[in-house]
XYZ file of C-alpha atoms in Angstrom:
331
model
C 3.851 42.595 14.255
C 4.031 38.800 13.851
C 6.522 36.606 12.093
C 9.543 38.503 13.366
C 11.814 38.037 16.352
C 11.123 38.112 19.280
C 7.379 37.699 18.730
C 8.155 34.565 16.741
C 10.788 32.281 18.243
C 11.149 29.196 16.092
C 13.136 27.513 18.862
C 10.086 27.687 21.123
C 8.539 24.497 19.687
C 11.914 22.709 19.799
C 12.458 23.259 23.521
C 11.086 19.913 24.759
C 10.890 16.356 23.438
C 7.079 16.264 23.578
C 6.857 19.460 21.568
C 9.330 18.257 18.965
C 7.261 15.070 18.588
C 4.049 17.080 18.294
C 5.420 19.266 15.510
C 7.295 16.558 13.589
C 6.375 16.733 9.913
C 7.730 13.343 8.794
C 7.042 10.089 10.625
C 8.943 6.849 10.043
C 7.486 3.481 11.119
C 8.423 -0.191 10.532
C 5.576 -0.323 7.998
C 7.658 1.971 5.754
C 10.424 -0.618 5.407
C 11.156 -3.382 2.910
C 13.891 -5.839 3.935
C 16.114 -7.200 1.114
C 17.321 -10.759 1.729
C 19.704 -13.049 -0.151
C 18.958 -16.747 -0.659
C 21.517 -19.523 -1.033
C 21.467 -23.304 -1.406
C 21.601 -25.820 1.435
C 19.895 -26.269 4.773
C 20.726 -24.432 7.964
C 23.176 -22.274 6.005
C 24.164 -18.707 6.872
C 26.886 -17.151 4.722
C 28.054 -13.740 5.979
C 28.782 -11.312 3.123
C 32.127 -9.631 3.739
C 31.283 -6.595 1.593
C 28.056 -6.065 3.567
C 28.935 -6.251 7.284
C 26.001 -7.692 9.211
C 24.260 -9.087 6.110
C 24.192 -12.780 5.191
C 22.911 -15.147 2.578
C 20.406 -17.616 4.043
C 19.247 -21.044 2.950
C 15.540 -21.400 2.268
C 14.720 -22.786 5.711
C 16.437 -19.851 7.407
C 14.852 -17.330 5.031
C 11.544 -18.517 6.483
C 12.869 -17.659 9.949
C 13.845 -14.182 8.720
C 10.323 -13.787 7.366
C 8.893 -14.644 10.791
C 11.260 -12.089 12.300
C 9.993 -9.461 9.866
C 6.388 -10.155 10.824
C 7.257 -9.817 14.508
C 9.000 -6.497 13.817
C 6.113 -5.061 11.784
C 8.049 -5.065 8.488
C 5.408 -5.696 5.806
C 7.484 -6.832 2.810
C 10.632 -8.824 2.029
C 12.607 -8.328 -1.193
C 14.221 -11.589 -2.319
C 17.426 -12.038 -4.334
C 19.027 -15.406 -5.202
C 22.700 -16.370 -5.087
C 22.652 -18.816 -7.979
C 25.245 -21.571 -8.032
C 27.871 -21.043 -10.780
C 26.978 -24.297 -12.520
C 23.372 -23.128 -12.871
C 24.353 -19.886 -14.591
C 24.282 -19.819 -18.375
C 24.573 -17.453 -21.319
C 20.777 -17.247 -21.582
C 19.970 -17.227 -17.848
C 17.608 -20.179 -18.267
C 17.613 -20.903 -14.514
C 15.369 -17.843 -14.101
C 12.599 -19.885 -15.752
C 13.074 -22.973 -13.586
C 9.991 -23.359 -11.346
C 12.186 -25.040 -8.753
C 14.926 -22.386 -8.657
C 16.047 -20.779 -5.396
C 13.704 -17.831 -5.735
C 10.607 -19.950 -6.308
C 11.465 -22.385 -3.513
C 11.898 -19.491 -1.099
C 8.616 -17.910 -2.161
C 6.698 -21.150 -1.681
C 8.334 -21.888 1.669
C 7.589 -18.447 3.105
C 4.017 -18.409 1.837
C 3.378 -21.928 3.150
C 4.446 -20.779 6.609
C 3.068 -17.238 6.739
C 0.598 -16.742 3.893
C -0.469 -13.112 3.548
C 1.063 -12.102 6.877
C 4.094 -11.008 4.830
C 4.400 -9.580 1.319
C 7.061 -10.850 -1.066
C 8.724 -8.623 -3.640
C 10.756 -10.557 -6.187
C 13.505 -9.216 -8.399
C 13.044 -9.656 -12.142
C 16.286 -9.437 -14.112
C 18.657 -12.014 -15.523
C 21.927 -10.956 -13.857
C 21.647 -13.501 -10.994
C 21.372 -16.230 -13.633
C 23.635 -15.245 -16.541
C 27.214 -16.396 -16.907
C 28.195 -12.903 -18.130
C 26.540 -10.948 -15.320
C 24.411 -8.722 -17.529
C 20.706 -8.176 -16.798
C 19.639 -9.499 -20.182
C 20.541 -11.564 -23.215
C 23.541 -10.366 -25.199
C 24.689 -10.467 -28.804
C 28.176 -11.421 -30.013
C 29.439 -7.924 -29.220
C 28.116 -8.064 -25.650
C 25.256 -5.621 -26.291
C 22.133 -6.389 -24.246
C 19.253 -7.216 -26.583
C 16.101 -5.431 -25.479
C 13.190 -7.316 -27.038
C 14.567 -10.831 -26.592
C 15.362 -9.985 -22.983
C 11.792 -8.770 -22.425
C 10.504 -12.156 -23.587
C 12.682 -13.865 -20.970
C 11.597 -11.395 -18.279
C 7.941 -12.174 -18.976
C 8.634 -15.863 -18.400
C 10.593 -15.085 -15.243
C 7.753 -12.908 -13.913
C 5.143 -15.594 -14.538
C 7.396 -18.165 -12.884
C 7.595 -16.048 -9.734
C 3.902 -15.143 -9.746
C 2.971 -18.803 -10.086
C 5.121 -19.545 -7.029
C 3.229 -16.938 -4.994
C 5.077 -13.625 -5.396
C 3.024 -10.580 -4.405
C 5.062 -7.861 -6.119
C 7.031 -8.325 -9.306
C 9.927 -5.852 -9.379
C 11.654 -5.578 -12.775
C 15.120 -4.130 -12.171
C 16.487 -4.717 -15.669
C 15.676 -1.308 -17.280
C 14.615 -2.789 -20.631
C 12.212 -0.668 -22.687
C 8.640 -1.971 -22.837
C 8.982 -4.687 -20.231
C 6.289 -3.351 -17.878
C 3.547 -3.555 -20.518
C 4.631 -7.040 -21.560
C 4.737 -8.296 -17.964
C 1.417 -6.661 -17.061
C -0.320 -8.212 -20.069
C 1.107 -11.637 -19.225
C 0.049 -11.407 -15.583
C -3.479 -10.410 -16.574
C -3.738 -13.207 -19.147
C -2.539 -15.734 -16.540
C -5.126 -14.603 -13.988
C -2.622 -12.875 -11.675
C -4.742 -9.745 -11.544
C -3.705 -8.744 -8.024
C 0.028 -9.269 -8.439
C 1.583 -5.833 -8.224
C 4.411 -4.425 -10.306
C 6.942 -2.171 -8.603
C 9.083 -0.916 -11.436
C 12.706 0.030 -10.983
C 11.746 2.967 -13.183
C 14.671 5.284 -12.454
C 17.646 2.989 -11.924
C 20.959 4.672 -12.435
C 24.274 3.222 -13.615
C 25.743 3.806 -10.201
C 29.032 3.169 -8.425
C 27.073 2.197 -5.285
C 26.129 -1.359 -6.359
C 29.411 -3.183 -5.764
C 28.588 -5.049 -2.525
C 25.264 -6.246 -3.984
C 27.080 -7.850 -6.891
C 29.213 -9.708 -4.382
C 26.056 -10.821 -2.581
C 24.468 -12.374 -5.680
C 27.775 -13.628 -7.071
C 27.903 -11.577 -10.266
C 30.750 -9.117 -9.650
C 33.537 -11.313 -10.991
C 31.388 -12.393 -13.928
C 30.294 -9.005 -15.251
C 31.744 -8.241 -18.655
C 31.703 -4.525 -19.405
C 29.238 -2.232 -17.669
C 25.495 -1.557 -17.692
C 25.473 1.974 -19.090
C 23.546 1.041 -22.247
C 20.413 0.337 -20.210
C 20.786 1.860 -16.741
C 20.496 5.637 -16.547
C 23.194 8.313 -16.651
C 23.605 9.727 -13.103
C 23.607 13.234 -14.604
C 20.028 13.004 -15.903
C 16.772 14.123 -14.303
C 14.314 14.690 -17.154
C 15.056 11.217 -18.488
C 13.985 9.770 -15.119
C 10.608 11.447 -15.461
C 10.185 9.989 -18.952
C 11.055 6.514 -17.651
C 8.558 6.813 -14.797
C 5.823 8.170 -17.054
C 6.263 5.283 -19.483
C 6.235 2.618 -16.777
C 3.104 4.024 -15.144
C 1.354 4.137 -18.518
C 2.329 0.507 -19.111
C 0.813 -0.726 -15.849
C 3.265 -0.256 -12.985
C 1.481 0.119 -9.645
C 4.446 1.762 -7.944
C 7.866 3.004 -9.015
C 11.324 2.943 -7.477
C 14.323 5.243 -7.559
C 17.705 3.528 -7.176
C 20.144 4.362 -5.570
C 18.645 6.341 -2.722
C 20.438 9.132 -0.879
C 22.373 10.513 -3.873
C 19.038 10.753 -5.722
C 16.688 12.396 -3.219
C 16.059 15.122 -5.781
C 14.755 12.493 -8.214
C 12.425 11.042 -5.571
C 10.974 14.499 -4.921
C 10.536 15.306 -8.605
C 8.832 11.975 -9.310
C 6.507 12.402 -6.333
C 5.584 15.974 -7.211
C 5.125 15.230 -10.907
C 3.084 12.017 -10.778
C 1.626 11.854 -7.234
C 2.037 8.069 -7.106
C 3.707 5.805 -4.533
C 7.479 6.141 -4.938
C 9.930 3.802 -3.230
C 13.639 4.278 -2.679
C 16.351 1.637 -2.511
C 19.068 2.419 0.014
C 21.519 0.293 -1.892
C 24.408 -1.871 -0.761
C 27.060 0.825 -1.153
C 25.030 3.237 0.975
C 24.590 0.598 3.675
C 28.277 -0.316 3.579
C 29.359 3.307 3.971
C 27.331 3.628 7.163
C 28.680 0.364 8.550
C 32.284 1.249 7.756
C 31.847 4.704 9.302
C 30.507 3.055 12.443
C 33.390 0.560 12.497
C 35.867 3.437 12.201
C 34.287 5.217 15.151
C 33.190 8.063 12.902
C 29.433 7.691 13.313
C 26.629 6.460 15.556
C 24.769 3.662 13.774
C 21.363 4.244 15.372
C 21.366 7.965 14.627
C 22.615 7.580 11.057
C 20.143 4.816 10.214
C 17.119 6.749 11.429
C 18.272 10.045 9.924
C 18.900 8.588 6.475
C 15.631 6.657 6.415
C 13.709 9.724 7.553
C 15.352 11.676 4.733
C 13.799 9.305 2.192
C 10.349 9.836 3.681
C 10.861 13.589 3.824
C 11.837 13.608 0.144
C 8.530 11.936 -0.745
C 9.212 8.208 -0.612
C 6.333 5.982 0.457
C 8.815 3.382 1.701
C 12.433 2.286 1.602
C 14.225 -0.928 0.731
C 17.060 -1.102 3.236
C 19.404 -3.718 4.671
C 19.025 -1.848 7.956
C 15.305 -2.722 8.060
C 15.369 -5.054 11.110
C 17.686 -2.748 13.048
C 15.579 0.301 12.212
C 12.359 -1.515 13.101
C 13.717 -2.403 16.518
C 14.741 1.208 17.118
C 11.337 2.504 16.042
C 9.465 0.026 18.205
C 11.522 1.063 21.231
């Protein structure tokens, strides 16, 4: 008889390191990582972010140095987010359309130095630029207006693509924005600019440190529950993903990450497309605070959590631990 103890001992293949490596089902490499970075004004500026221990905002010249670091570590893509100066924020987020804004300057600087040796994913949403902290344009009652916001997002996407962005990543959760952006990119000749849609982005409690990083936490009026998803919903996530793929998204993202591994698996199994996960700021901060309290080993937790994303079906992970993980994986 086979398949029963003692003829089958499942511990047999776990007995040595070489055997565990041979039988490992999920493999994590630096090429699976996307490194989110925050841009700020000035030259030679590093601004540590208290809510994200070990993470800083960088001026454009130092963002270029981080890009070189990523290339050396084998990290293929950077995700860029601007910390817009308060005086450049406005009710309509017009700075998003400025071809000389922080995002566009950083894109041009990195591409001038490294070209296609590094991919650049750029966030499309108005919250880094609005005086009210919402991802879109609002009416007198504070409700985010879908169609007028989509018009602004199209302009923002073209602005970034013209600067040299490789992947446009709409994180706003407006209905219909993927089709509008795809059509605009095609019409402008940006046929190889990818769209990674934040297709299943939940109204999560895990975003707080990120809002500190981009300077919108103290500005946000109300919440984002009228456009980001209810954390209790699964079927709705599949509808969102299906719509975005039909409208021209090349890849989709689930955000946050670890609390939503079930969503990653369902999206992967249902659509068989590249799915990315965002290990968001609150997830990162929890690991760092656990390490600081002596309650966890950073190296082990980082690799275990990132492997969990891959095991759940993610093609890659946006993580603030990207450089640390890459160093661990490269030995």
